[in-house]
Amino acid sequence: MPPVVFGNLQRWGALLARYVDSDGAHVLGGLEPLWGFSCPVLLPDPNVQAGEFAEALSGERWDRVVITGLSERSPLFRELALSLHRLADVYRGEGIHRCVADIDEGYDGWLERRSSRFRQQLRRRDRAAAAAGITFADVHSPDGLMERLLAVEARAWKQDEGMASAPMATMYETMIDRLGRRRRLRVSFARLDGRDVGFILGGVRAGIYRGLQLSYAAETADLEVGHLLQAHQLRRLPGVQTYDLGMDMAYKRRWADRVVPTTVLVARRR
């Protein structure tokens, strides 16, 4: 998956990767092809720079270009579609819906918008956790962090879906190291009897907190540690306006204020 950089990086840029699919087709797409949350193309002036991007692509070998993370109503989507149409047949692909909470008014402002039942449940969980001896520890350094996270994952309710598999572990370890070095890492652990029983992991940038992973030991399920960690993280994000909870799921909607759709642009070379 060698990366390919387009643009002069002072005016515009695109960071793509080369793939070969199961049919042997050569694909240019984002570095993160599994979920497709992010957009690999940065064009401050898409009216001009989308054409320059298409021109740069014309000299590359590819059968298909896949650009994710686009807003269908944006000038970027429109101009990319028009410019890529000079080289290829362009299609709109199904994208991702993300749950987003607005926390520009802080935790209290966010909490006021939740239902009375939701607030009552939070208070009940807090009381039960305190009675059981649950505490929270915030971590700011990436040193030794991956080992702690994986130790919780080994006892987690979602062992087959988490971050313990080799490719996922490598990706998360790299992200944790880079976020830590840039002071953008936000991690908290739930602890019981001196032992980690859950964690919430994410990063901040430009006023946005992006949740990356949340997990807890199966034996603490009755204490609803996942909800406790989510509320704890919401309380400790000063200067953050947006909490991006990631892929749309039913349980996340109770925490979110809105659902944000993105779409995918697919260009098949003629």
PDB file of C-alpha atoms in Angstrom:
ATOM      1  CA  MET A   1       0.000   0.000   0.000  1.00  0.00           C
ATOM      2  CA  PRO A   2       2.585   2.641  -1.000  1.00  0.00           C
ATOM      3  CA  PRO A   3       1.295   6.221  -0.520  1.00  0.00           C
ATOM      4  CA  VAL A   4       1.139   8.676  -3.411  1.00  0.00           C
ATOM      5  CA  VAL A   5       1.241  12.438  -2.790  1.00  0.00           C
ATOM      6  CA  PHE A   6      -0.348  14.804  -5.301  1.00  0.00           C
ATOM      7  CA  GLY A   7      -0.113  18.609  -5.341  1.00  0.00           C
ATOM      8  CA  ASN A   8       2.517  21.092  -4.246  1.00  0.00           C
ATOM      9  CA  LEU A   9       1.240  21.004  -0.609  1.00  0.00           C
ATOM     10  CA  GLN A  10       1.332  24.792  -0.422  1.00  0.00           C
ATOM     11  CA  ARG A  11      -1.817  25.322  -2.476  1.00  0.00           C
ATOM     12  CA  TRP A  12      -3.496  21.909  -2.410  1.00  0.00           C
ATOM     13  CA  GLY A  13      -2.732  18.270  -1.758  1.00  0.00           C
ATOM     14  CA  ALA A  14      -4.018  14.709  -1.895  1.00  0.00           C
ATOM     15  CA  LEU A  15      -2.627  11.693  -0.083  1.00  0.00           C
ATOM     16  CA  LEU A  16      -3.711   8.437  -1.704  1.00  0.00           C
ATOM     17  CA  ALA A  17      -2.529   4.849  -1.633  1.00  0.00           C
ATOM     18  CA  ARG A  18      -2.225   2.194  -4.310  1.00  0.00           C
ATOM     19  CA  TYR A  19      -4.236  -1.004  -4.004  1.00  0.00           C
ATOM     20  CA  VAL A  20      -4.877  -4.010  -6.233  1.00  0.00           C
ATOM     21  CA  ASP A  21      -8.355  -5.454  -5.724  1.00  0.00           C
ATOM     22  CA  SER A  22      -9.438  -9.086  -5.973  1.00  0.00           C
ATOM     23  CA  ASP A  23     -10.024  -8.696  -9.726  1.00  0.00           C
ATOM     24  CA  GLY A  24      -6.544  -7.316 -10.287  1.00  0.00           C
ATOM     25  CA  ALA A  25      -7.726  -3.744 -10.881  1.00  0.00           C
ATOM     26  CA  HIS A  26      -5.395  -0.942  -9.817  1.00  0.00           C
ATOM     27  CA  VAL A  27      -7.088   1.372  -7.323  1.00  0.00           C
ATOM     28  CA  LEU A  28      -6.101   4.764  -5.910  1.00  0.00           C
ATOM     29  CA  GLY A  29      -7.875   5.452  -2.615  1.00  0.00           C
ATOM     30  CA  GLY A  30      -7.456   6.845   0.861  1.00  0.00           C
ATOM     31  CA  LEU A  31      -4.984   5.456   3.370  1.00  0.00           C
ATOM     32  CA  GLU A  32      -7.924   4.265   5.468  1.00  0.00           C
ATOM     33  CA  PRO A  33     -10.087   2.106   3.166  1.00  0.00           C
ATOM     34  CA  LEU A  34     -11.877   0.063   5.849  1.00  0.00           C
ATOM     35  CA  TRP A  35     -14.388   2.666   7.116  1.00  0.00           C
ATOM     36  CA  GLY A  36     -13.932   5.610   4.770  1.00  0.00           C
ATOM     37  CA  PHE A  37     -14.484   8.349   7.347  1.00  0.00           C
ATOM     38  CA  SER A  38     -11.795  10.700   6.122  1.00  0.00           C
ATOM     39  CA  CYS A  39     -11.343  12.579   2.859  1.00  0.00           C
ATOM     40  CA  PRO A  40      -7.854  12.148   1.345  1.00  0.00           C
ATOM     41  CA  VAL A  41      -8.126  15.262  -0.833  1.00  0.00           C
ATOM     42  CA  LEU A  42      -7.576  18.806   0.461  1.00  0.00           C
ATOM     43  CA  LEU A  43      -8.507  21.490  -2.099  1.00  0.00           C
ATOM     44  CA  PRO A  44      -9.029  24.942  -0.531  1.00  0.00           C
ATOM     45  CA  ASP A  45     -10.269  26.246  -3.900  1.00  0.00           C
ATOM     46  CA  PRO A  46     -11.944  23.263  -5.577  1.00  0.00           C
ATOM     47  CA  ASN A  47     -13.197  25.369  -8.511  1.00  0.00           C
ATOM     48  CA  VAL A  48      -9.592  25.616  -9.702  1.00  0.00           C
ATOM     49  CA  GLN A  49      -7.729  22.842  -7.951  1.00  0.00           C
ATOM     50  CA  ALA A  50     -10.072  19.939  -8.764  1.00  0.00           C
ATOM     51  CA  GLY A  51      -8.996  20.317 -12.399  1.00  0.00           C
ATOM     52  CA  GLU A  52      -5.340  20.335 -11.361  1.00  0.00           C
ATOM     53  CA  PHE A  53      -5.919  17.182  -9.321  1.00  0.00           C
ATOM     54  CA  ALA A  54      -7.539  15.446 -12.288  1.00  0.00           C
ATOM     55  CA  GLU A  55      -4.657  16.499 -14.507  1.00  0.00           C
ATOM     56  CA  ALA A  56      -2.165  15.036 -12.021  1.00  0.00           C
ATOM     57  CA  LEU A  57      -4.140  11.779 -11.956  1.00  0.00           C
ATOM     58  CA  SER A  58      -4.087  11.514 -15.745  1.00  0.00           C
ATOM     59  CA  GLY A  59      -0.413  10.554 -15.741  1.00  0.00           C
ATOM     60  CA  GLU A  60      -0.825   7.813 -13.110  1.00  0.00           C
ATOM     61  CA  ARG A  61      -1.681   4.164 -13.552  1.00  0.00           C
ATOM     62  CA  TRP A  62      -5.121   3.359 -12.150  1.00  0.00           C
ATOM     63  CA  ASP A  63      -8.363   1.676 -13.099  1.00  0.00           C
ATOM     64  CA  ARG A  64     -10.406   3.223 -10.322  1.00  0.00           C
ATOM     65  CA  VAL A  65     -10.133   6.199  -7.972  1.00  0.00           C
ATOM     66  CA  VAL A  66     -12.128   6.106  -4.727  1.00  0.00           C
ATOM     67  CA  ILE A  67     -12.534   9.299  -2.689  1.00  0.00           C
ATOM     68  CA  THR A  68     -14.348   8.959   0.634  1.00  0.00           C
ATOM     69  CA  GLY A  69     -15.518  11.347   3.333  1.00  0.00           C
ATOM     70  CA  LEU A  70     -17.226  13.854   1.029  1.00  0.00           C
ATOM     71  CA  SER A  71     -20.276  15.993   1.676  1.00  0.00           C
ATOM     72  CA  GLU A  72     -22.540  15.545  -1.340  1.00  0.00           C
ATOM     73  CA  ARG A  73     -23.673  19.186  -1.169  1.00  0.00           C
ATOM     74  CA  SER A  74     -20.164  20.603  -1.043  1.00  0.00           C
ATOM     75  CA  PRO A  75     -18.312  22.406  -3.855  1.00  0.00           C
ATOM     76  CA  LEU A  76     -15.527  19.848  -3.381  1.00  0.00           C
ATOM     77  CA  PHE A  77     -17.824  16.947  -4.300  1.00  0.00           C
ATOM     78  CA  ARG A  78     -19.281  18.793  -7.290  1.00  0.00           C
ATOM     79  CA  GLU A  79     -15.958  19.976  -8.721  1.00  0.00           C
ATOM     80  CA  LEU A  80     -14.238  16.627  -8.216  1.00  0.00           C
ATOM     81  CA  ALA A  81     -17.078  14.854 -10.025  1.00  0.00           C
ATOM     82  CA  LEU A  82     -16.935  17.275 -12.955  1.00  0.00           C
ATOM     83  CA  SER A  83     -13.146  17.190 -13.257  1.00  0.00           C
ATOM     84  CA  LEU A  84     -12.785  13.425 -12.915  1.00  0.00           C
ATOM     85  CA  HIS A  85     -15.488  12.944 -15.546  1.00  0.00           C
ATOM     86  CA  ARG A  86     -12.923  14.093 -18.126  1.00  0.00           C
ATOM     87  CA  LEU A  87     -10.957  10.920 -17.405  1.00  0.00           C
ATOM     88  CA  ALA A  88     -13.485   8.395 -16.191  1.00  0.00           C
ATOM     89  CA  ASP A  89     -17.084   7.391 -15.607  1.00  0.00           C
ATOM     90  CA  VAL A  90     -17.992   8.856 -12.217  1.00  0.00           C
ATOM     91  CA  TYR A  91     -20.386   7.286  -9.716  1.00  0.00           C
ATOM     92  CA  ARG A  92     -21.701   8.176  -6.298  1.00  0.00           C
ATOM     93  CA  GLY A  93     -21.041   5.415  -3.794  1.00  0.00           C
ATOM     94  CA  GLU A  94     -22.671   4.726  -0.441  1.00  0.00           C
ATOM     95  CA  GLY A  95     -20.851   6.510   2.351  1.00  0.00           C
ATOM     96  CA  ILE A  96     -20.854   6.594   6.138  1.00  0.00           C
ATOM     97  CA  HIS A  97     -23.212   8.214   8.635  1.00  0.00           C
ATOM     98  CA  ARG A  98     -21.502   9.543  11.778  1.00  0.00           C
ATOM     99  CA  CYS A  99     -23.053  10.421  15.127  1.00  0.00           C
ATOM    100  CA  VAL A 100     -21.934  13.842  16.390  1.00  0.00           C
ATOM    101  CA  ALA A 101     -22.493  15.592  19.721  1.00  0.00           C
ATOM    102  CA  ASP A 102     -22.190  19.365  20.069  1.00  0.00           C
ATOM    103  CA  ILE A 103     -20.290  20.273  23.244  1.00  0.00           C
ATOM    104  CA  ASP A 104     -19.416  23.904  22.561  1.00  0.00           C
ATOM    105  CA  GLU A 105     -21.474  24.780  25.691  1.00  0.00           C
ATOM    106  CA  GLY A 106     -19.651  22.177  27.746  1.00  0.00           C
ATOM    107  CA  TYR A 107     -20.924  19.026  29.419  1.00  0.00           C
ATOM    108  CA  ASP A 108     -23.786  20.806  31.187  1.00  0.00           C
ATOM    109  CA  GLY A 109     -25.072  22.330  27.966  1.00  0.00           C
ATOM    110  CA  TRP A 110     -24.928  18.950  26.261  1.00  0.00           C
ATOM    111  CA  LEU A 111     -26.661  17.268  29.195  1.00  0.00           C
ATOM    112  CA  GLU A 112     -29.544  19.753  29.144  1.00  0.00           C
ATOM    113  CA  ARG A 113     -30.488  18.527  25.671  1.00  0.00           C
ATOM    114  CA  ARG A 114     -30.794  14.918  26.790  1.00  0.00           C
ATOM    115  CA  SER A 115     -34.119  13.469  27.929  1.00  0.00           C
ATOM    116  CA  SER A 116     -35.017  13.387  31.630  1.00  0.00           C
ATOM    117  CA  ARG A 117     -34.850   9.574  31.488  1.00  0.00           C
ATOM    118  CA  PHE A 118     -31.346   9.696  30.047  1.00  0.00           C
ATOM    119  CA  ARG A 119     -30.206  12.073  32.815  1.00  0.00           C
ATOM    120  CA  GLN A 120     -31.756   9.876  35.486  1.00  0.00           C
ATOM    121  CA  GLN A 121     -29.949   6.844  34.089  1.00  0.00           C
ATOM    122  CA  LEU A 122     -26.627   8.697  34.164  1.00  0.00           C
ATOM    123  CA  ARG A 123     -27.120   9.632  37.823  1.00  0.00           C
ATOM    124  CA  ARG A 124     -28.066   6.056  38.684  1.00  0.00           C
ATOM    125  CA  ARG A 125     -24.981   4.694  36.923  1.00  0.00           C
ATOM    126  CA  ASP A 126     -22.745   7.191  38.731  1.00  0.00           C
ATOM    127  CA  ARG A 127     -24.129   6.157  42.119  1.00  0.00           C
ATOM    128  CA  ALA A 128     -23.784   2.442  41.359  1.00  0.00           C
ATOM    129  CA  ALA A 129     -20.218   2.904  40.105  1.00  0.00           C
ATOM    130  CA  ALA A 130     -19.206   4.900  43.181  1.00  0.00           C
ATOM    131  CA  ALA A 131     -20.730   2.295  45.478  1.00  0.00           C
ATOM    132  CA  ALA A 132     -18.843  -0.482  43.646  1.00  0.00           C
ATOM    133  CA  GLY A 133     -15.544   1.403  43.910  1.00  0.00           C
ATOM    134  CA  ILE A 134     -15.105   2.358  40.245  1.00  0.00           C
ATOM    135  CA  THR A 135     -12.561   5.157  39.721  1.00  0.00           C
ATOM    136  CA  PHE A 136     -11.195   6.862  36.623  1.00  0.00           C
ATOM    137  CA  ALA A 137      -7.622   7.600  35.586  1.00  0.00           C
ATOM    138  CA  ASP A 138      -6.678   9.921  32.732  1.00  0.00           C
ATOM    139  CA  VAL A 139      -3.523   9.067  30.774  1.00  0.00           C
ATOM    140  CA  HIS A 140      -1.512  11.599  28.789  1.00  0.00           C
ATOM    141  CA  SER A 141       1.552   9.613  27.715  1.00  0.00           C
ATOM    142  CA  PRO A 142       1.632   6.885  25.050  1.00  0.00           C
ATOM    143  CA  ASP A 143       4.381   5.003  26.939  1.00  0.00           C
ATOM    144  CA  GLY A 144       3.163   1.515  27.810  1.00  0.00           C
ATOM    145  CA  LEU A 145      -0.383   2.490  26.863  1.00  0.00           C
ATOM    146  CA  MET A 146      -0.938  -0.131  24.180  1.00  0.00           C
ATOM    147  CA  GLU A 147      -0.196  -2.944  26.619  1.00  0.00           C
ATOM    148  CA  ARG A 148      -2.813  -1.628  29.045  1.00  0.00           C
ATOM    149  CA  LEU A 149      -5.403  -1.278  26.305  1.00  0.00           C
ATOM    150  CA  LEU A 150      -4.812  -4.798  25.006  1.00  0.00           C
ATOM    151  CA  ALA A 151      -5.000  -6.220  28.531  1.00  0.00           C
ATOM    152  CA  VAL A 152      -8.537  -4.834  28.796  1.00  0.00           C
ATOM    153  CA  GLU A 153      -9.403  -6.026  25.280  1.00  0.00           C
ATOM    154  CA  ALA A 154      -8.363  -9.574  26.234  1.00  0.00           C
ATOM    155  CA  ARG A 155     -11.231  -9.593  28.758  1.00  0.00           C
ATOM    156  CA  ALA A 156     -13.654  -7.507  26.720  1.00  0.00           C
ATOM    157  CA  TRP A 157     -17.182  -8.182  25.568  1.00  0.00           C
ATOM    158  CA  LYS A 158     -16.159  -7.643  21.924  1.00  0.00           C
ATOM    159  CA  GLN A 159     -12.972  -9.688  21.673  1.00  0.00           C
ATOM    160  CA  ASP A 160     -13.561 -10.530  18.001  1.00  0.00           C
ATOM    161  CA  GLU A 161     -14.285  -6.933  16.964  1.00  0.00           C
ATOM    162  CA  GLY A 162     -11.774  -4.822  18.833  1.00  0.00           C
ATOM    163  CA  MET A 163      -8.209  -3.652  18.361  1.00  0.00           C
ATOM    164  CA  ALA A 164      -6.324  -6.815  19.333  1.00  0.00           C
ATOM    165  CA  SER A 165      -5.922  -8.318  15.838  1.00  0.00           C
ATOM    166  CA  ALA A 166      -2.465  -7.785  14.365  1.00  0.00           C
ATOM    167  CA  PRO A 167      -3.295  -5.228  11.625  1.00  0.00           C
ATOM    168  CA  MET A 168      -5.585  -3.221  13.917  1.00  0.00           C
ATOM    169  CA  ALA A 169      -3.117  -3.285  16.799  1.00  0.00           C
ATOM    170  CA  THR A 170      -0.360  -1.935  14.545  1.00  0.00           C
ATOM    171  CA  MET A 171      -2.593   0.872  13.290  1.00  0.00           C
ATOM    172  CA  TYR A 172      -3.716   1.885  16.781  1.00  0.00           C
ATOM    173  CA  GLU A 173      -0.211   1.731  18.214  1.00  0.00           C
ATOM    174  CA  THR A 174       0.992   4.083  15.464  1.00  0.00           C
ATOM    175  CA  MET A 175      -1.910   6.484  16.028  1.00  0.00           C
ATOM    176  CA  ILE A 176      -1.414   6.481  19.789  1.00  0.00           C
ATOM    177  CA  ASP A 177       2.273   7.305  19.414  1.00  0.00           C
ATOM    178  CA  ARG A 178       1.619  10.165  16.983  1.00  0.00           C
ATOM    179  CA  LEU A 179      -1.287  11.609  18.971  1.00  0.00           C
ATOM    180  CA  GLY A 180       0.790  11.439  22.142  1.00  0.00           C
ATOM    181  CA  ARG A 181       3.757  13.248  20.599  1.00  0.00           C
ATOM    182  CA  ARG A 182       1.427  16.019  19.393  1.00  0.00           C
ATOM    183  CA  ARG A 183      -0.386  16.238  22.760  1.00  0.00           C
ATOM    184  CA  ARG A 184      -3.665  15.329  21.100  1.00  0.00           C
ATOM    185  CA  LEU A 185      -4.172  12.005  22.859  1.00  0.00           C
ATOM    186  CA  ARG A 186      -7.178  11.632  25.177  1.00  0.00           C
ATOM    187  CA  VAL A 187      -7.394   8.344  27.087  1.00  0.00           C
ATOM    188  CA  SER A 188      -9.141   7.398  30.297  1.00  0.00           C
ATOM    189  CA  PHE A 189      -9.343   4.107  32.164  1.00  0.00           C
ATOM    190  CA  ALA A 190     -12.044   2.827  34.484  1.00  0.00           C
ATOM    191  CA  ARG A 191     -10.446   0.972  37.406  1.00  0.00           C
ATOM    192  CA  LEU A 192     -11.762  -1.431  40.009  1.00  0.00           C
ATOM    193  CA  ASP A 193      -9.761  -2.895  42.880  1.00  0.00           C
ATOM    194  CA  GLY A 194      -6.547  -1.497  41.420  1.00  0.00           C
ATOM    195  CA  ARG A 195      -7.116  -3.037  37.991  1.00  0.00           C
ATOM    196  CA  ASP A 196      -8.098  -1.566  34.607  1.00  0.00           C
ATOM    197  CA  VAL A 197     -11.606  -2.698  33.688  1.00  0.00           C
ATOM    198  CA  GLY A 198     -12.361  -0.363  30.765  1.00  0.00           C
ATOM    199  CA  PHE A 199     -10.968   2.381  28.585  1.00  0.00           C
ATOM    200  CA  ILE A 200     -11.992   5.140  26.207  1.00  0.00           C
ATOM    201  CA  LEU A 201      -9.519   6.281  23.555  1.00  0.00           C
ATOM    202  CA  GLY A 202      -9.610   9.240  21.194  1.00  0.00           C
ATOM    203  CA  GLY A 203      -7.794  12.269  19.859  1.00  0.00           C
ATOM    204  CA  VAL A 204      -8.422  15.994  19.466  1.00  0.00           C
ATOM    205  CA  ARG A 205      -7.702  18.380  16.631  1.00  0.00           C
ATOM    206  CA  ALA A 206      -9.099  21.780  15.653  1.00  0.00           C
ATOM    207  CA  GLY A 207     -11.836  21.701  18.297  1.00  0.00           C
ATOM    208  CA  ILE A 208     -13.000  18.180  17.411  1.00  0.00           C
ATOM    209  CA  TYR A 209     -12.687  15.085  19.576  1.00  0.00           C
ATOM    210  CA  ARG A 210     -12.785  11.862  17.565  1.00  0.00           C
ATOM    211  CA  GLY A 211     -13.597   8.717  19.490  1.00  0.00           C
ATOM    212  CA  LEU A 212     -11.428   5.810  18.360  1.00  0.00           C
ATOM    213  CA  GLN A 213     -12.150   2.900  20.697  1.00  0.00           C
ATOM    214  CA  LEU A 214     -14.163   2.134  23.809  1.00  0.00           C
ATOM    215  CA  SER A 215     -14.003  -1.195  25.583  1.00  0.00           C
ATOM    216  CA  TYR A 216     -14.557  -2.775  28.981  1.00  0.00           C
ATOM    217  CA  ALA A 217     -14.087  -6.108  30.709  1.00  0.00           C
ATOM    218  CA  ALA A 218     -17.057  -8.438  30.330  1.00  0.00           C
ATOM    219  CA  GLU A 219     -17.285  -9.046  34.084  1.00  0.00           C
ATOM    220  CA  THR A 220     -18.182  -5.364  34.654  1.00  0.00           C
ATOM    221  CA  ALA A 221     -21.077  -5.275  32.176  1.00  0.00           C
ATOM    222  CA  ASP A 222     -23.645  -4.897  34.969  1.00  0.00           C
ATOM    223  CA  LEU A 223     -21.968  -1.625  36.013  1.00  0.00           C
ATOM    224  CA  GLU A 224     -22.379  -0.224  32.460  1.00  0.00           C
ATOM    225  CA  VAL A 225     -18.755   0.856  32.359  1.00  0.00           C
ATOM    226  CA  GLY A 226     -19.010   1.857  28.701  1.00  0.00           C
ATOM    227  CA  HIS A 227     -21.622   4.527  29.514  1.00  0.00           C
ATOM    228  CA  LEU A 228     -19.586   5.709  32.510  1.00  0.00           C
ATOM    229  CA  LEU A 229     -16.502   6.177  30.345  1.00  0.00           C
ATOM    230  CA  GLN A 230     -18.454   8.040  27.674  1.00  0.00           C
ATOM    231  CA  ALA A 231     -19.810  10.499  30.253  1.00  0.00           C
ATOM    232  CA  HIS A 232     -16.370  10.870  31.848  1.00  0.00           C
ATOM    233  CA  GLN A 233     -14.808  11.757  28.507  1.00  0.00           C
ATOM    234  CA  LEU A 234     -17.506  14.320  27.758  1.00  0.00           C
ATOM    235  CA  ARG A 235     -16.706  16.059  31.047  1.00  0.00           C
ATOM    236  CA  ARG A 236     -12.992  16.428  30.311  1.00  0.00           C
ATOM    237  CA  LEU A 237     -12.782  18.071  26.884  1.00  0.00           C
ATOM    238  CA  PRO A 238     -12.243  21.799  27.479  1.00  0.00           C
ATOM    239  CA  GLY A 239     -11.848  23.781  24.289  1.00  0.00           C
ATOM    240  CA  VAL A 240     -13.572  21.095  22.212  1.00  0.00           C
ATOM    241  CA  GLN A 241     -16.760  21.983  20.337  1.00  0.00           C
ATOM    242  CA  THR A 242     -17.566  18.687  18.607  1.00  0.00           C
ATOM    243  CA  TYR A 243     -17.536  15.106  19.846  1.00  0.00           C
ATOM    244  CA  ASP A 244     -17.462  12.736  16.869  1.00  0.00           C
ATOM    245  CA  LEU A 245     -18.692   9.330  18.054  1.00  0.00           C
ATOM    246  CA  GLY A 246     -18.007   7.638  14.737  1.00  0.00           C
ATOM    247  CA  MET A 247     -20.216   5.267  12.786  1.00  0.00           C
ATOM    248  CA  ASP A 248     -23.958   5.591  13.276  1.00  0.00           C
ATOM    249  CA  MET A 249     -25.276   3.002  15.735  1.00  0.00           C
ATOM    250  CA  ALA A 250     -28.498   2.952  17.719  1.00  0.00           C
ATOM    251  CA  TYR A 251     -26.874   3.347  21.143  1.00  0.00           C
ATOM    252  CA  LYS A 252     -24.764   6.299  19.956  1.00  0.00           C
ATOM    253  CA  ARG A 253     -27.810   8.300  18.876  1.00  0.00           C
ATOM    254  CA  ARG A 254     -28.787   8.800  22.520  1.00  0.00           C
ATOM    255  CA  TRP A 255     -25.482  10.618  23.023  1.00  0.00           C
ATOM    256  CA  ALA A 256     -25.495  12.540  19.740  1.00  0.00           C
ATOM    257  CA  ASP A 257     -27.189  15.758  18.637  1.00  0.00           C
ATOM    258  CA  ARG A 258     -27.108  14.996  14.929  1.00  0.00           C
ATOM    259  CA  VAL A 259     -26.162  12.417  12.322  1.00  0.00           C
ATOM    260  CA  VAL A 260     -23.753  13.607   9.623  1.00  0.00           C
ATOM    261  CA  PRO A 261     -23.714  11.750   6.281  1.00  0.00           C
ATOM    262  CA  THR A 262     -20.743  11.526   3.960  1.00  0.00           C
ATOM    263  CA  THR A 263     -20.572   9.980   0.521  1.00  0.00           C
ATOM    264  CA  VAL A 264     -18.036   8.304  -1.762  1.00  0.00           C
ATOM    265  CA  LEU A 265     -16.978   9.335  -5.250  1.00  0.00           C
ATOM    266  CA  VAL A 266     -15.865   6.501  -7.526  1.00  0.00           C
ATOM    267  CA  ALA A 267     -14.203   7.136 -10.898  1.00  0.00           C
ATOM    268  CA  ARG A 268     -13.761   4.192 -13.287  1.00  0.00           C
ATOM    269  CA  ARG A 269     -11.225   4.957 -15.986  1.00  0.00           C
ATOM    270  CA  ARG A 270     -12.517   4.584 -19.511  1.00  0.00           C
TER     271      ARG A 270
END
